[in-house]
XYZ file of C-alpha atoms in Angstrom:
487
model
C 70.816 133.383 90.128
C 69.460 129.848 91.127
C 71.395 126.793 90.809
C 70.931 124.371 88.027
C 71.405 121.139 88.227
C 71.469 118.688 84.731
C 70.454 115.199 84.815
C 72.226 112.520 83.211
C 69.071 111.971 80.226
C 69.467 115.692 79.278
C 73.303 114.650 79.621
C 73.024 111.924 77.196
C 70.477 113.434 74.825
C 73.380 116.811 74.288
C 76.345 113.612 73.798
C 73.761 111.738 71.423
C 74.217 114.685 69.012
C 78.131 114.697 69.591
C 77.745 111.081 68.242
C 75.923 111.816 65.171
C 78.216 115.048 64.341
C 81.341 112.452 64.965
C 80.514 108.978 64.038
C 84.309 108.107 63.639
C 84.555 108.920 67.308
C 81.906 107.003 68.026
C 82.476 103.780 66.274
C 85.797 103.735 67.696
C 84.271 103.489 70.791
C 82.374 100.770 70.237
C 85.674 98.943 69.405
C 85.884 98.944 73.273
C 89.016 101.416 73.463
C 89.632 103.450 76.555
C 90.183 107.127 76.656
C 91.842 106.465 80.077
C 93.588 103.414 81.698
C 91.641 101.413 84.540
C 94.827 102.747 86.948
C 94.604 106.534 86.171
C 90.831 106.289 86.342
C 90.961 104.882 90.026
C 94.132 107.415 91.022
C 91.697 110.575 89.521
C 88.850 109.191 90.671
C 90.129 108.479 94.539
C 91.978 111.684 95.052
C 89.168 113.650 94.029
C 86.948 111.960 96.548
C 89.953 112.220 99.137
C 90.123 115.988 98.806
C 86.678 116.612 98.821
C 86.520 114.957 101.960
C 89.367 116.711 103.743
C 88.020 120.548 102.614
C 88.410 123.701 105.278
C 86.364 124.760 106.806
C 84.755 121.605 106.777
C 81.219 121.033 104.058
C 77.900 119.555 105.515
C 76.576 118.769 102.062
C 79.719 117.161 100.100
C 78.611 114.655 97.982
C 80.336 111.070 97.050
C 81.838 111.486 93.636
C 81.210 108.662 90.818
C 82.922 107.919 87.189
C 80.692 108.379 84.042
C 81.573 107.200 81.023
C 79.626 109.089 78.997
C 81.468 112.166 80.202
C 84.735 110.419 79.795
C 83.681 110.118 75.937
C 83.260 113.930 75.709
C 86.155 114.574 77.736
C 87.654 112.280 74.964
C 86.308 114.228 72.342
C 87.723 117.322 73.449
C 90.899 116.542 74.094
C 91.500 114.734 70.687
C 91.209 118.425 69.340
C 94.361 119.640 71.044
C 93.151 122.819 71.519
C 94.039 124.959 74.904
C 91.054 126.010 75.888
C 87.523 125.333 77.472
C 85.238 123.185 74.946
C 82.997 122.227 73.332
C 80.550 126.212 73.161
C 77.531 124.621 73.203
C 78.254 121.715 75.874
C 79.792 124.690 79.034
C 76.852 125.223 80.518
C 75.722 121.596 81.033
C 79.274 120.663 82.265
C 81.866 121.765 84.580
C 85.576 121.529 82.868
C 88.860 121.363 84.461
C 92.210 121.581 82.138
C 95.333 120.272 82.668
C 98.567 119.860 80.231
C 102.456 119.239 80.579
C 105.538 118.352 78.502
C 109.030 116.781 79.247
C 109.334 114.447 82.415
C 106.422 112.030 83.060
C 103.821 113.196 85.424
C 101.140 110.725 86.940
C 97.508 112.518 86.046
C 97.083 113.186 89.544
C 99.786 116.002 89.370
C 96.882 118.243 87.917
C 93.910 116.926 89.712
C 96.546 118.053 93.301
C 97.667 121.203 91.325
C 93.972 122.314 90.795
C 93.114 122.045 94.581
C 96.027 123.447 95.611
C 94.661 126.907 94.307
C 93.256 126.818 97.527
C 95.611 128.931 98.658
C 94.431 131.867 97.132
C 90.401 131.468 98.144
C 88.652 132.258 100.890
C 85.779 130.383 101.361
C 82.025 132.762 101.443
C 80.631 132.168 104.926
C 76.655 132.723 104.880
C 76.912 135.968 106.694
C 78.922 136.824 104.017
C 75.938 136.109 101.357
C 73.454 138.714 101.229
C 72.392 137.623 99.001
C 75.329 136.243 96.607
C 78.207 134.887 97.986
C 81.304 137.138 96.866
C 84.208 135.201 94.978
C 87.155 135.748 96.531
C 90.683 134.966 95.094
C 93.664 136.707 95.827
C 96.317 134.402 92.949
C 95.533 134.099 89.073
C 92.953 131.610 89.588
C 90.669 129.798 92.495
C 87.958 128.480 89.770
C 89.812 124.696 89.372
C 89.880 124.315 92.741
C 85.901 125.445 92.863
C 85.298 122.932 90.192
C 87.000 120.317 91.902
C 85.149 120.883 95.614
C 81.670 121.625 93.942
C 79.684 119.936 96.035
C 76.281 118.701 93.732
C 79.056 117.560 90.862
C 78.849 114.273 91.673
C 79.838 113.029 88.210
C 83.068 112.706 86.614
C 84.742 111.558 83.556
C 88.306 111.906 81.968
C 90.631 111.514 79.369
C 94.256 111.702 78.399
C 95.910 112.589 75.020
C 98.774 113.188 73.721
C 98.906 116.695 71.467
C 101.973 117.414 68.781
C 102.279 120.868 68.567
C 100.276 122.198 71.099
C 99.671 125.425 71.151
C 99.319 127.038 74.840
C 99.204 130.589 75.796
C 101.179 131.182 72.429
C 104.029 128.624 72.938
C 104.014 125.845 70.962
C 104.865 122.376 73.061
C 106.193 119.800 70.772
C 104.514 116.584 72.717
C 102.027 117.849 75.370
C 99.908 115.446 77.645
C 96.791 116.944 77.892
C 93.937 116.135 80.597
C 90.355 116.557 79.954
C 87.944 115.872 82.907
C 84.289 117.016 82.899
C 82.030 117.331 85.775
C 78.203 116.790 86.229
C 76.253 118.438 87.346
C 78.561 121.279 86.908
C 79.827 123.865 89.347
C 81.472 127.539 89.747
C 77.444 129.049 89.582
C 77.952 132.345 89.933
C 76.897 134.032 93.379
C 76.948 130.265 95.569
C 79.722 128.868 97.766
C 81.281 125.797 96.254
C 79.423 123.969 99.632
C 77.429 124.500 102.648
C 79.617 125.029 105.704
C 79.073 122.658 108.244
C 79.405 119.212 110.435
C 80.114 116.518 107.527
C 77.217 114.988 106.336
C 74.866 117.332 108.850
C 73.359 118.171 105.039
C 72.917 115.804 102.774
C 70.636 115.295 99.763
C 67.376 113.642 101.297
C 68.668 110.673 98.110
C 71.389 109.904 100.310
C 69.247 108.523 102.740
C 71.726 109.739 105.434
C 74.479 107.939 104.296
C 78.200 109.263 105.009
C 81.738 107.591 104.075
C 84.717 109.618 104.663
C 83.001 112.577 105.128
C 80.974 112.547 101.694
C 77.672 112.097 101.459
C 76.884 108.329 99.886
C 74.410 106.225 99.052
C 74.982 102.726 100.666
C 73.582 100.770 98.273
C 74.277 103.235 95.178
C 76.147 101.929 92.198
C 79.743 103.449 91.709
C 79.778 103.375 87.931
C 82.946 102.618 86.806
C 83.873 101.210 83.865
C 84.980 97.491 84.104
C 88.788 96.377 84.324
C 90.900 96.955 81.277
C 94.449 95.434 80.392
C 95.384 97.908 78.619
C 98.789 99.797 79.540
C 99.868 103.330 79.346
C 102.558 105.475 79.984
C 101.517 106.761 82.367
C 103.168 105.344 86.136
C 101.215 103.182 88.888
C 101.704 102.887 92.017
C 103.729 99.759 93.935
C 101.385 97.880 96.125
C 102.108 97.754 99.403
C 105.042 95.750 99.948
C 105.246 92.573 103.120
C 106.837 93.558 105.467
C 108.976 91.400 107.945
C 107.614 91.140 110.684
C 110.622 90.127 112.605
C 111.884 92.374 114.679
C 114.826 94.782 113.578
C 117.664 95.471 116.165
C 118.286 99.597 116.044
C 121.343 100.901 116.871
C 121.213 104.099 118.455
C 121.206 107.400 117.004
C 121.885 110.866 118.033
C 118.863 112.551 119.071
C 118.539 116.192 117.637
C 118.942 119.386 119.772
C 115.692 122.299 120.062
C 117.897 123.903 117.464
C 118.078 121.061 114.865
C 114.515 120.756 114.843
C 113.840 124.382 114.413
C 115.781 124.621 110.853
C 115.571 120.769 110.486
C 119.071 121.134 109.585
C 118.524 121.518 105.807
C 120.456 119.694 102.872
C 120.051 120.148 99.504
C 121.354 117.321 96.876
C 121.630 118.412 92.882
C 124.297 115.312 91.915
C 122.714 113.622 89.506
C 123.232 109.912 88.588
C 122.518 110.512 84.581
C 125.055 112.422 82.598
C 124.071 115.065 80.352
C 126.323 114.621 76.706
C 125.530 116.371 73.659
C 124.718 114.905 69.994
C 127.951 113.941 69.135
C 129.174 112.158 72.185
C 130.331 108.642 72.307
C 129.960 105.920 74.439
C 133.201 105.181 74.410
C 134.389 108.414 75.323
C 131.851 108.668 78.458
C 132.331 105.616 79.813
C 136.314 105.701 81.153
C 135.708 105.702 84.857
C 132.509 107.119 84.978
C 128.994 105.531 86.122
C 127.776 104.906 82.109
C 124.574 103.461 82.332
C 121.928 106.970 82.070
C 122.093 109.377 79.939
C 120.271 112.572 79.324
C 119.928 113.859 75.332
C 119.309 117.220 74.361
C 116.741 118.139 71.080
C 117.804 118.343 67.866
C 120.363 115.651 67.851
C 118.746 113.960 64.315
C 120.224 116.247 62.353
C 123.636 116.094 64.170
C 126.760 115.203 62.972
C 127.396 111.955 65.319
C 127.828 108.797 63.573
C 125.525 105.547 64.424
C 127.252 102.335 63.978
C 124.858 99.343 63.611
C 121.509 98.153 64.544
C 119.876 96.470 67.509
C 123.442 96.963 69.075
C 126.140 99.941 68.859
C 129.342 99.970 68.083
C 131.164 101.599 71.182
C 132.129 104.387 68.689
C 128.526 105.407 68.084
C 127.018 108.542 69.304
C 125.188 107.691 72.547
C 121.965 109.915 71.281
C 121.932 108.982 67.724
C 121.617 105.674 68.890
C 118.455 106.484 70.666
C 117.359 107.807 67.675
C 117.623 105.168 65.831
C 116.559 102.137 68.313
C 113.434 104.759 68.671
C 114.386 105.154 72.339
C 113.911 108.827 71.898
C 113.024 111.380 69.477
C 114.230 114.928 68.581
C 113.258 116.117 71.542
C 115.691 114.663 73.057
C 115.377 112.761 76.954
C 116.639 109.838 78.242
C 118.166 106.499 78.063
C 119.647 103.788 79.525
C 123.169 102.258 78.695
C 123.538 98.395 78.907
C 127.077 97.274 78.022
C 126.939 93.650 75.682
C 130.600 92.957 75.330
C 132.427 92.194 71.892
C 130.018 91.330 68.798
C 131.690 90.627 65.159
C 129.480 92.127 62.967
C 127.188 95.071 62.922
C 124.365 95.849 60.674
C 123.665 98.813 58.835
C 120.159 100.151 58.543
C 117.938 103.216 58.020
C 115.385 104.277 61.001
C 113.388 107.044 62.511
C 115.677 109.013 60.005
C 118.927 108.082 60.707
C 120.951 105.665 58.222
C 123.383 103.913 60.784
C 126.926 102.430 59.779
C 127.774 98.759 58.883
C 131.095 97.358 60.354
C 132.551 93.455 59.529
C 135.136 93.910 62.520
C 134.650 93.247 66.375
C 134.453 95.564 68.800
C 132.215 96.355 72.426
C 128.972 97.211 72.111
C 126.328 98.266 73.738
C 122.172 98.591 73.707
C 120.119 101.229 74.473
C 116.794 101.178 76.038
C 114.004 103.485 77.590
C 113.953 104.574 81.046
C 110.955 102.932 83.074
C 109.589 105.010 85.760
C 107.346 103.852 88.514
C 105.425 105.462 91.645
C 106.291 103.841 94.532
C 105.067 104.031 98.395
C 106.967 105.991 101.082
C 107.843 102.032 102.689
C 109.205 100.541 99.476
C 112.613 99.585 99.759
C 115.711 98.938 97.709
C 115.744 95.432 99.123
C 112.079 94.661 98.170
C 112.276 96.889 94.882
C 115.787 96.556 93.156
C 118.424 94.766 95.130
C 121.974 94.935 93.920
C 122.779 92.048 91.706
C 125.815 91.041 89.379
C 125.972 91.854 87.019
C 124.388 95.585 87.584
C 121.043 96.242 86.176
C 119.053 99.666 85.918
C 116.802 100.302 88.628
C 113.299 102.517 86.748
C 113.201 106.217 88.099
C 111.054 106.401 90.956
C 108.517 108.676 91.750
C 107.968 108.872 95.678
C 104.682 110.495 97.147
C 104.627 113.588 99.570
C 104.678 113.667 103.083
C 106.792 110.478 103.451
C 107.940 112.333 107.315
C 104.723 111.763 108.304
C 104.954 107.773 109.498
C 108.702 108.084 111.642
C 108.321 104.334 112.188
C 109.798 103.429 108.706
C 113.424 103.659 109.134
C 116.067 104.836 107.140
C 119.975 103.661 107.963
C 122.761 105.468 106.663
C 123.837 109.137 104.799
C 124.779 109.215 101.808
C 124.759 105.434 101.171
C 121.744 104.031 102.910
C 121.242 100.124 103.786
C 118.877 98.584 101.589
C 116.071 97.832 104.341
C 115.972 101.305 104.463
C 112.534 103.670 102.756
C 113.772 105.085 99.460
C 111.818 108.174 99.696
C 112.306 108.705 102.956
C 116.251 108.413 102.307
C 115.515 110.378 99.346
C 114.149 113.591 101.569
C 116.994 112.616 104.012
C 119.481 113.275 101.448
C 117.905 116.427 100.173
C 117.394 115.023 96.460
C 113.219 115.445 97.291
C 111.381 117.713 99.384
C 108.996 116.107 101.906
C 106.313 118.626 100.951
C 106.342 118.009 96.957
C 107.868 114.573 96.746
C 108.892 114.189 93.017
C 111.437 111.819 90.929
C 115.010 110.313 91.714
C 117.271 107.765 90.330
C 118.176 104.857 92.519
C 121.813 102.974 92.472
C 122.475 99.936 94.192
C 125.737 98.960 95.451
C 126.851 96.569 97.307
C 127.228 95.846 100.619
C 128.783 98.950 102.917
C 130.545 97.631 106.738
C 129.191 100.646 108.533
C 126.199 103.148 107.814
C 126.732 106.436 109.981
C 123.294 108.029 111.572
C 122.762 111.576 110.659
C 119.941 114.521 111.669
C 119.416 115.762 107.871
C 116.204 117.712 106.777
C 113.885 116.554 109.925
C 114.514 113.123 109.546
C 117.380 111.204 112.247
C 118.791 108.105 110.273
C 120.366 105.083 111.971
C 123.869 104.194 112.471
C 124.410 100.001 111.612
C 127.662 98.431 112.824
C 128.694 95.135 110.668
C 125.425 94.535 109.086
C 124.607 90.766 108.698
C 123.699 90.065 104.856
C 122.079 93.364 102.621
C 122.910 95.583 100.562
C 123.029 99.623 99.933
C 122.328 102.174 97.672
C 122.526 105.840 96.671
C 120.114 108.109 95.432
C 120.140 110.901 92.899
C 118.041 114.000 92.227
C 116.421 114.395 88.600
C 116.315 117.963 87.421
């Protein structure tokens, strides 16, 4: 079987009749709207090229990958029809196609783009020995052919998009709110018979258009155009990353820390963290009723809470009285499906307004009482250097710091410090305190909540999950915080 390759006028010429058989489609495209953000184009875009570039055993003929929009508008297409499988028929063999979906917490798109080469696991690459004369397909987990897709080294066109499906139906279970992620590749891969690349020094094979041309191991054409759309305001949901923060470039006194023994470092001394900082309630819980004592400013609401019996006094603002998750409801926080929120205390208000919304007719009240607001919980991606100090220093009164979500392999750079257990100074990495603590693992990274408090006198070093912390004596100015695992 011989390879074949499409070029982007047959490319164009198959989407010109997608645009006559959907002219809705394509007018709204023409208003200018995205089927991706600027952000999660560069984030799939980059960690593609990044993983091509890092393959084992290495690929002589890996080839720079570009966006295209005009697969981004059939990636579009596709995933506006919600459906859980490989599409369009007659489009498959003039495009590769890799899938993705999720529901419940937010996920940056880059969750499926790592998931898909992280079936690596389960190939073993063809070696040309091995190819007399196909190349066997080897793959020993339920499925290698993302990860293919992905490292395919001729596709050297890409395009995405992002939708959100109600209803979804995959592999018989019905999701309620799915995220689903379309990307199609050009010219496309996973030809039966052929290794997904040549094996071989990087670049030692490149496409005689290259011109011999190599960036970070890929071959690349100096002077080529990387086609990417052109900067877009528009926001998603979807989280990006913190730049960089500035770092002071004064230098930091350490105190000195215990160094760990040949034992410690074998079993890295492991600690696992499950408190969490956001309190699960049920429909009919109050805010008055949670908040005696207790840290009352996240909460976590379970589905099905519209048609609960928990009353909703007010609008805008709650009476104290209120149920915490009808009140979601109604302020459209959340849905039925439940999630979560954050709690802002207002103090006393005289009068609260009745009102029907997102199908819940809330209570009117002509006496005073404490109230409170409710608002959605922001999440953001942050570096393995960001800091509380930089990112959401303690203030009074208290605010909400967004859910993070910190990268993977934040061990790998031992330079950025981390002071304290348990409550860490401020100057300190978040996700590197984070995997300290045990509320993250080093290799997956993942989400946590982030508490600031105020000011601690001493911060006690500790050996904790491979990383030593630093003890800090009488710490001049700063603050601290705590962090919390999301499950």
């Amino acid at each position: 079987m011989s390879m074949v390759l499409t070029n982007s006028t047959r490319l164009e010429s198959i989407l010109d009749k997608y645009r006559d058989r959907d002219e809705e489609w394509w007018k709204a495209r023409a208003r200018g709207k995205r089927a991706i953000s600027e952000g999660d184009m560069h984030l799939i875009l980059d960690l593609h090229n990044k993983l091509r570039g890092q393959v084992h055993p290495p690929a002589s003929n890996m080839e720079y990958m570009v966006w295209d929009s005009e697969l981004e508008r059939s990636a579009e297409h596709w995933a506006h029809t919600c459906r859980w499988e490989h599409g369009p028929s007659h489009m498959l063999t003039q495009i590769g196609q890799n899938l993705g979906a999720h529901w419940g917490r937010d996920r940056p798109p880059t969750y499926h783009v790592q998931a898909w080469y992280d079936e690596v696991r389960y190939y073993s690459y063809p070696y040309s020995q091995e190819c007399n004369p196909h190349c066997p397909f080897r793959c020993s987990g339920p499925v290698c052919t993302h990860y293919t897709q992905l490292v395919w080294a001729t596709s050297n066109r890409i395009g995405c998009a992002i939708n959100v499906c109600y209803n979804m139906n995959v592999w018989g279970m019905i999701w309620a709110k799915a995220v689903y992620l379309v990307c199609n590749y050009s010219p496309p891969g996973n030809w039966w018979g052929h290794a997904p690349y040549k094996y071989g020094a990087p670049c030692s094979a490149c496409p005689a258009s290259y011109a011999g041309g190599c960036r970070d191991n890929l071959c690349y054409k100096d002077g080529g155009v990387d086609r990417r759309p052109a900067p877009e305001l528009e926001e998603t949901n979807y989280i990006e990353p913190e730049p960089d923060p500035v770092r002071d470039r004064e230098p930091q006194p350490r105190a000195q820390t215990p160094n760990p023994s040949p034992n410690e470092n074998l079993e890295r001394n492991q600690v696992v963290s499950t408190e969490q900082m956001s309190q699960q309630v049920n429909c009919e819980t109050k805010l008055r009723d949670q908040c005696k004592g207790t840290t009352c400013n996240r909460y976590e609401c379970p589905p099905g809470c519209l048609d609960g019996p928990g009353k909703v006094v007010g609008t805008g603002y709650y009476d104290m009285q209120s149920s915490v998750c009808g009140a979601g409801i109604h302020s459209g926080v959340i849905d039925n499906d439940g999630g979560w929120l954050d709690v802002t205390r207002l103090g006393r208000k005289q009068q609260f307004n009745k009102s029907y919304k997102n199908g819940i007719q809330s209570i009117g009240k002509n006496r005073s009482a404490n109230s409170f607001k409710v608002e959605t919980v922001p999440v953001k991606a942050v570096t393995c250097d960001t800091t509380v100090a930089l990112f959401c220093p303690f203030k009074k009164p208290v605010r909400h710091c967004p859910r993070l979500y910190c990268p993977r392999n934040c061990m790998r750079d031992s330079r950025i410090r981390v002071i304290g257990t348990n409550y860490y100074s401020d100057k300190s990495s978040i996700c590197r305190a984070a995997v300290h603590a045990g509320v993250i693992q080093n290799e997956s990274g993942g989400y946590l909540d982030v508490m600031p408090v105020d000011r601690r006198r001493q911060y006690s070093g500790s050996y904790q999950n491979g990383i030593t912390s630093e003890s800090l004596l009488n710490p001049t100015g700063g603050k601290a915080f705590r962090v919390f695992a999301v499950i």
